[in-house]
Short mmCIF file of C-alpha atoms and ligand atoms in Angstrom, two decimals:
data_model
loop_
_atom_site.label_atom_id
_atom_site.label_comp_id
_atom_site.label_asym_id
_atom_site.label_seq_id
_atom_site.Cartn_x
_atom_site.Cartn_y
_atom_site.Cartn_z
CA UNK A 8 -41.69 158.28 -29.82
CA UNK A 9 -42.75 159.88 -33.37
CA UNK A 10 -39.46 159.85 -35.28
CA UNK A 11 -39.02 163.23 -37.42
CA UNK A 12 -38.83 162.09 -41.16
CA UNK A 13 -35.69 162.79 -43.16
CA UNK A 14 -35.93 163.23 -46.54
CA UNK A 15 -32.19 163.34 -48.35
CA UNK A 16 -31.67 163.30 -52.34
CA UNK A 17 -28.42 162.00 -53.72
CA UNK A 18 -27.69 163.81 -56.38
CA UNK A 19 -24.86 160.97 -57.51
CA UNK A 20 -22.53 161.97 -60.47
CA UNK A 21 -25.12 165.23 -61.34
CA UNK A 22 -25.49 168.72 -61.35
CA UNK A 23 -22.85 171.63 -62.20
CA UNK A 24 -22.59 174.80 -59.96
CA UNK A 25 -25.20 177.03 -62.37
CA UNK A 26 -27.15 173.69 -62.62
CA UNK A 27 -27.37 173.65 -58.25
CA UNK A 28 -27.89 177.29 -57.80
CA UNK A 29 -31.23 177.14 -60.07
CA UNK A 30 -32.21 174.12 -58.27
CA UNK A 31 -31.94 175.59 -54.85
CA UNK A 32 -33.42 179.25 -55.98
CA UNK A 33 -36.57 177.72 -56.79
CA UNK A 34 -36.27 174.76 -54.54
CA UNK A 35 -36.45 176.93 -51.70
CA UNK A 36 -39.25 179.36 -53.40
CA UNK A 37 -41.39 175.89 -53.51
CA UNK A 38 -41.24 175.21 -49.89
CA UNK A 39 -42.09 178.74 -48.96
CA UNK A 40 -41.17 179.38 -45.49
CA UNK A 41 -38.17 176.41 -45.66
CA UNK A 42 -37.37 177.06 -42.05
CA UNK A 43 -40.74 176.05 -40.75
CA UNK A 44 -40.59 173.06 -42.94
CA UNK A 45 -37.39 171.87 -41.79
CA UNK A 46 -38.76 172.22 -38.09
CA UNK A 47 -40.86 169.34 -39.15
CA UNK A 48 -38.77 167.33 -41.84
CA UNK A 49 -35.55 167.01 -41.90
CA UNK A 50 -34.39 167.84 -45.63
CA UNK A 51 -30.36 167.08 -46.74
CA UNK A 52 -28.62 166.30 -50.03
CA UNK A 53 -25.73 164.26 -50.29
CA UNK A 54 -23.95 166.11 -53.49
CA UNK A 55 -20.22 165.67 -55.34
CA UNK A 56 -17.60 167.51 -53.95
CA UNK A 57 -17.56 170.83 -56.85
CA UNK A 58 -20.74 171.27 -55.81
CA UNK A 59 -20.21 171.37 -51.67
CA UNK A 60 -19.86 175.17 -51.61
CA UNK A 61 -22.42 176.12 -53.98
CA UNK A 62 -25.22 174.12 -51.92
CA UNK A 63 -24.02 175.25 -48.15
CA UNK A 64 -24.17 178.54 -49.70
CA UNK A 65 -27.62 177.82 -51.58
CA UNK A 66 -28.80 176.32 -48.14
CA UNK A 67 -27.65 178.49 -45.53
CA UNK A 68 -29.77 179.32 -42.90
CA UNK A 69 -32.53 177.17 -44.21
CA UNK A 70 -31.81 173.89 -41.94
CA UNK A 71 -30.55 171.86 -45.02
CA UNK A 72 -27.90 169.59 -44.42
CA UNK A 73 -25.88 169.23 -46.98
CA UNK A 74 -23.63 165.51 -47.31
CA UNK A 75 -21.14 163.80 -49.01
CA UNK A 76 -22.08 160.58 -51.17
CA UNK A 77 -18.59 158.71 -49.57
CA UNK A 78 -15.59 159.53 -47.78
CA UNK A 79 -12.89 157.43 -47.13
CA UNK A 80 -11.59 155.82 -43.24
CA UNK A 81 -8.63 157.20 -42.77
CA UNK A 82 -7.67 160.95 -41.71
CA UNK A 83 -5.35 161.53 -44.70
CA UNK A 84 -3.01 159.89 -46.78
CA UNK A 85 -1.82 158.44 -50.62
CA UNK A 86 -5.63 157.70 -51.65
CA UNK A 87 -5.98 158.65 -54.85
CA UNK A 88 -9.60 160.43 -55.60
CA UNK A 89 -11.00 159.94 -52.19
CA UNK A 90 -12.27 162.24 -49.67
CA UNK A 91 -11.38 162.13 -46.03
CA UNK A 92 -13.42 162.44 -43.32
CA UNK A 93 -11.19 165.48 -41.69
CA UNK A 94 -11.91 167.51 -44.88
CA UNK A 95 -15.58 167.09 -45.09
CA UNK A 96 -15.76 168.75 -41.87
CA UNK A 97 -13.41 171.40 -43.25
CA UNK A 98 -15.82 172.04 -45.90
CA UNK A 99 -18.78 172.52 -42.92
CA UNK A 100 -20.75 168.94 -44.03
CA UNK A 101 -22.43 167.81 -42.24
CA UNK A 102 -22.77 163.66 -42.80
CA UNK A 103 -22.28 161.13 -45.59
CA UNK A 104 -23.87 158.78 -47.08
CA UNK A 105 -22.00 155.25 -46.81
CA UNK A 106 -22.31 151.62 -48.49
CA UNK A 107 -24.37 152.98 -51.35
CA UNK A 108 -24.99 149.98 -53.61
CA UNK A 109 -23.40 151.75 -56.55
CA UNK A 110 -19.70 151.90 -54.32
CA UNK A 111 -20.48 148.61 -53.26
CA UNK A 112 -21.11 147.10 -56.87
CA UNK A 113 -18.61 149.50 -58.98
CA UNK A 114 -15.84 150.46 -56.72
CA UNK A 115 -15.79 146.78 -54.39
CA UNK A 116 -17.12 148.75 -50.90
CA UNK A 117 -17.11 146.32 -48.31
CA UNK A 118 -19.14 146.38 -45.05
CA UNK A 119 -15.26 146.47 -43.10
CA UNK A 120 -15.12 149.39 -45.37
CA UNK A 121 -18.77 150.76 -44.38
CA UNK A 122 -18.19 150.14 -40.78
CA UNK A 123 -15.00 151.73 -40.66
CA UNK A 124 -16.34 155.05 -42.20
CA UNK A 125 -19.31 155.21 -40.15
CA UNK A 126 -16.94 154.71 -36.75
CA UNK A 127 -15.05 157.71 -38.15
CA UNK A 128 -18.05 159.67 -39.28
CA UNK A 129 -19.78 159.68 -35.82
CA UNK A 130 -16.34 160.49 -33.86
CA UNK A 131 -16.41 163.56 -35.77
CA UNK A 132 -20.25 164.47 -35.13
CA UNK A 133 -20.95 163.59 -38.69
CA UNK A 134 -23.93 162.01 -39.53
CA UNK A 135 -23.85 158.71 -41.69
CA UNK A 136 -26.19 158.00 -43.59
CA UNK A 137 -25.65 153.66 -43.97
CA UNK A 138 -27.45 151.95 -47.27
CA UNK A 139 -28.35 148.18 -47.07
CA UNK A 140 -30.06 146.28 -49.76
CA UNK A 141 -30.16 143.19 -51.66
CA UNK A 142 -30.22 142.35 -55.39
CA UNK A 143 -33.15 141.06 -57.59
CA UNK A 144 -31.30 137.81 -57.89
CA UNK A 145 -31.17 137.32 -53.67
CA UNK A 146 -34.64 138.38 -53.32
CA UNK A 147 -35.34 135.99 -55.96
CA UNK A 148 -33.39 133.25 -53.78
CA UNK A 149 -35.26 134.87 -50.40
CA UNK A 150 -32.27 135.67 -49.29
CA UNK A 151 -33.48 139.41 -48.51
CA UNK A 152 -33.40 139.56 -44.48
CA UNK A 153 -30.32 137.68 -44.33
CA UNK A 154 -28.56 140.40 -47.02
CA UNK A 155 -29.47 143.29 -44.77
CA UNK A 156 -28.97 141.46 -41.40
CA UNK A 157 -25.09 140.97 -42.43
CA UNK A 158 -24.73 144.15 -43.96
CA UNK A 159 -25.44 145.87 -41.43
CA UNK A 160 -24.12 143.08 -38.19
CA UNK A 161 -20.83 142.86 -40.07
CA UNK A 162 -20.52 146.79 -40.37
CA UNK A 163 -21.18 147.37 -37.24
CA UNK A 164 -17.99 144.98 -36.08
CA UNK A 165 -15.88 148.16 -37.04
CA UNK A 166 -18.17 150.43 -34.89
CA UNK A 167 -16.42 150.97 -31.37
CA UNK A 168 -19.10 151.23 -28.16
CA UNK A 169 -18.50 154.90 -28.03
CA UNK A 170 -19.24 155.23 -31.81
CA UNK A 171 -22.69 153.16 -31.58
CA UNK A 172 -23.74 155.41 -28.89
CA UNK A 173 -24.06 158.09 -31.76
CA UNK A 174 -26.54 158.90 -34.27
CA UNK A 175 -26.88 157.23 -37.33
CA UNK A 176 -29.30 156.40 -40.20
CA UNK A 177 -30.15 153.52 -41.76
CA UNK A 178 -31.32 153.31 -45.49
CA UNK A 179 -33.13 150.20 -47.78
CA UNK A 180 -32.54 150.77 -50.76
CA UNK A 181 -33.31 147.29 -52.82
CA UNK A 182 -30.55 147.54 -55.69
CA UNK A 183 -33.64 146.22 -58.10
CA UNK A 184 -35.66 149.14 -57.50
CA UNK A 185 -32.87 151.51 -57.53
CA UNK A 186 -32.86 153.85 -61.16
CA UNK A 187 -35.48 151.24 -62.74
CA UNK A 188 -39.11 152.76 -61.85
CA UNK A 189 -40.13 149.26 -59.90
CA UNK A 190 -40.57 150.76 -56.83
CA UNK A 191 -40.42 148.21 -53.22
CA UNK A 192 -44.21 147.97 -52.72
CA UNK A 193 -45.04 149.68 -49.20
CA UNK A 194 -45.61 146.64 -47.35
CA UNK A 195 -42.43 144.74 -49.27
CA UNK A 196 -40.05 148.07 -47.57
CA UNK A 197 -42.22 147.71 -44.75
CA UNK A 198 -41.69 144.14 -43.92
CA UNK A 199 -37.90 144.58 -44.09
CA UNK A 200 -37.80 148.03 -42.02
CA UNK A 201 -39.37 146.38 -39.63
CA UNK A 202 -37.13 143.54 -39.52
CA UNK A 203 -34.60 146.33 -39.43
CA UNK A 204 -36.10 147.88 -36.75
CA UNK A 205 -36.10 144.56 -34.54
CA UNK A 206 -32.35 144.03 -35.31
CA UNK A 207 -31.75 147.24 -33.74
CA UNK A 208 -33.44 147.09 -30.97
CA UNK A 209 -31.60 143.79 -30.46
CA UNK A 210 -27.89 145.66 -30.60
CA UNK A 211 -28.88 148.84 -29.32
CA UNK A 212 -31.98 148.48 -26.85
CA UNK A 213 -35.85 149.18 -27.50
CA UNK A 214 -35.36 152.89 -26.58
CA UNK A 215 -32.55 154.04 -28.38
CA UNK A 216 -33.84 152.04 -31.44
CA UNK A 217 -36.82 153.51 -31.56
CA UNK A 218 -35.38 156.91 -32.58
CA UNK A 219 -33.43 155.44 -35.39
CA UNK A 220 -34.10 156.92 -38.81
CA UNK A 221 -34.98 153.61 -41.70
CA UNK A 222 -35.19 155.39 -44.92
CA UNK A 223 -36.57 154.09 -48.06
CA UNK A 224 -34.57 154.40 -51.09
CA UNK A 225 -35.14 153.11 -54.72
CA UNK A 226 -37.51 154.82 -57.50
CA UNK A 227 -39.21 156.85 -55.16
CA UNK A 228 -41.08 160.09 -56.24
CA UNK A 229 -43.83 162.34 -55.92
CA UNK A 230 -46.78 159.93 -56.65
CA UNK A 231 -45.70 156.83 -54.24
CA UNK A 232 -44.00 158.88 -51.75
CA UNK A 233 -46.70 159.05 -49.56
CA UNK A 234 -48.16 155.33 -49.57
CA UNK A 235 -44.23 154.34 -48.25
CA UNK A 236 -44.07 156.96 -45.70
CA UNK A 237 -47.12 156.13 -44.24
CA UNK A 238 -45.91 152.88 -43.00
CA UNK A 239 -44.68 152.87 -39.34
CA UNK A 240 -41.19 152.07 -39.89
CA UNK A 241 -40.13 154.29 -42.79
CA UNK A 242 -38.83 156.99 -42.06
CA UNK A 243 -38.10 158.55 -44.49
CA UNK A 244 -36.17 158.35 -48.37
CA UNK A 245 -33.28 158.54 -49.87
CA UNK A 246 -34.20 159.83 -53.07
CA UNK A 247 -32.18 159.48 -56.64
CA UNK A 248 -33.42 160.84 -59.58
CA UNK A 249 -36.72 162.96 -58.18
CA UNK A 250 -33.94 164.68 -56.17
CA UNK A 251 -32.60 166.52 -58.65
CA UNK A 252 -35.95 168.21 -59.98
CA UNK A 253 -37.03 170.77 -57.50
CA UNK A 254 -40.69 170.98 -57.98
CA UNK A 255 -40.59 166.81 -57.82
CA UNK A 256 -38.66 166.78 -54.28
CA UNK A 257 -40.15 170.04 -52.80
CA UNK A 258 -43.87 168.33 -53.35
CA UNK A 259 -41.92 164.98 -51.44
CA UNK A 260 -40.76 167.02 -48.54
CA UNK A 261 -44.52 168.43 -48.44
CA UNK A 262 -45.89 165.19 -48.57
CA UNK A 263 -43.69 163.99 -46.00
CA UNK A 264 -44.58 166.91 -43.90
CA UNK A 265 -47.94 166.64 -44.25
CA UNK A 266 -47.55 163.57 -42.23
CA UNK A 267 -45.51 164.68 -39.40
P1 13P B 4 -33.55 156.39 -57.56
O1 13P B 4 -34.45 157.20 -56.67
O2 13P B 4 -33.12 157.15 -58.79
O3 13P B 4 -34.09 155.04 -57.82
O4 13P B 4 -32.17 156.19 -56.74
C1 13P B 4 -32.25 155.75 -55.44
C2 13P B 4 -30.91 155.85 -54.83
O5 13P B 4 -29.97 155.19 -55.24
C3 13P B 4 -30.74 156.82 -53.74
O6 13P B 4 -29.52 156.63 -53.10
#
């Protein structure tokens, strides 16, 4: 079954509210008819919490999704600076992303942590969005498959049946390719998807896996977008810093629709 690409930018710690209303106004003029294109890719940005209003408003009607970048596991409570899960739904969101390397390196994320959030995340008809990845140092020590393989096994210990019934994505993003221009060659993301891919269809089935979204994240843009989402597996990107220019991304989601 030909899986629908997904191309989300994470905006990370960026953009004010003037800053995402320009971006949208002439994101949205560069796609043209936006609805058609998100017929045929599916287009989301995970953004920080100021700016959740301003982008649902920018976005409506236009089959964005619009995300958070984290959330926390429990439904309320003395948690200084987080976000729950309840009150991303209150603000109409409609996913996260989870287990970004930058939580996992800066603020000690653990994949307990990541599997709890994606249990809740999915009970709530959220979608997660789930980054996996390895460091320069473990791919240096070929330690890549097993990095991803317990990232996302030992997640998934804190996902109940009923939760791993729902959707979810998966995204690679290697943390060496992440903000530094060395982009994953095609065939090095490729060769991991698809080792991705074959872990899924262990847990889940051959059928169900096959519908499960692998995105690519880490340095990529307009000018290699097209070589990675040509490969079988990838699915798609999760996209840093060509996310938040609007003629770069808009020319990505064309790309990626030009191969649907
Ligand atoms: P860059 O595209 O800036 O490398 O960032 C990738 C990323 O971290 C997306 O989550």
């Amino acid at each position: 079954m030909a899986r629908k690409k997904l191309l989300a930018g994470n905006w990370k710690m960026h953009k004010t509210r003037a800053e995402a209303s320009e971006f949208f106004q002439s994101f949205t003029k560069l796609l043209g008819n936006v609805g058609d294109v998100t017929r045929s890719v599916e287009v989301g940005f995970g953004v920080p919490p100021t700016l959740f209003d301003t982008c649902l408003a920018k976005s409506q009607g236009t089959g964005v999704k619009i995300l958070a970048q984290n959330c926390h596991y429990e439904t309320h409570g003395a948690f200084t600076g987080e976000i729950s899960v309840p009150q991303l739904l209150d603000a109409h969101l409609q996913g996260s992303i989870i287990g970004h390397s930058e939580r996992r390196q800066y603020y000690n994320e653990t994949n307990e942590a990541v599997g709890k959030k994606w249990n809740v995340l999915v009970k709530a008809g959220l979608l997660p969005i789930v980054c996996v990845g390895e460091t320069r140092q473990e791919r240096e020590a070929g330690k890549t498959l097993d990095v991803v393989k317990t990232q996302i096994d030992e997640a998934l210990k804190f996902v109940s049946d009923e939760a791993r019934s729902k959707e979810f994505v998966i995204a690679y993003e290697p943390v060496w390719a992440i903000g530094t221009g060395l982009t994953a060659t095609p065939e090095q993301a490729e060769d991991v998807h698809k080792v991705i891919r074959d872990l899924l269809t262990r847990t889940f089935g051959e059928a169900r896996s096959s519908t499960i979204k692998i995105l690519y994240g880490g340095s990529m843009n307009a000018a290699n977008c097209k070589d990675l989402l040509s490969k079988p597996n990838i699915d798609g990107g999760l996209v840093g810093g060509a996310s938040l220019k609007p003629e770069d991304f808009a020319s990505m989601v064309l790309t990626a629709k030009g191969l649907s």
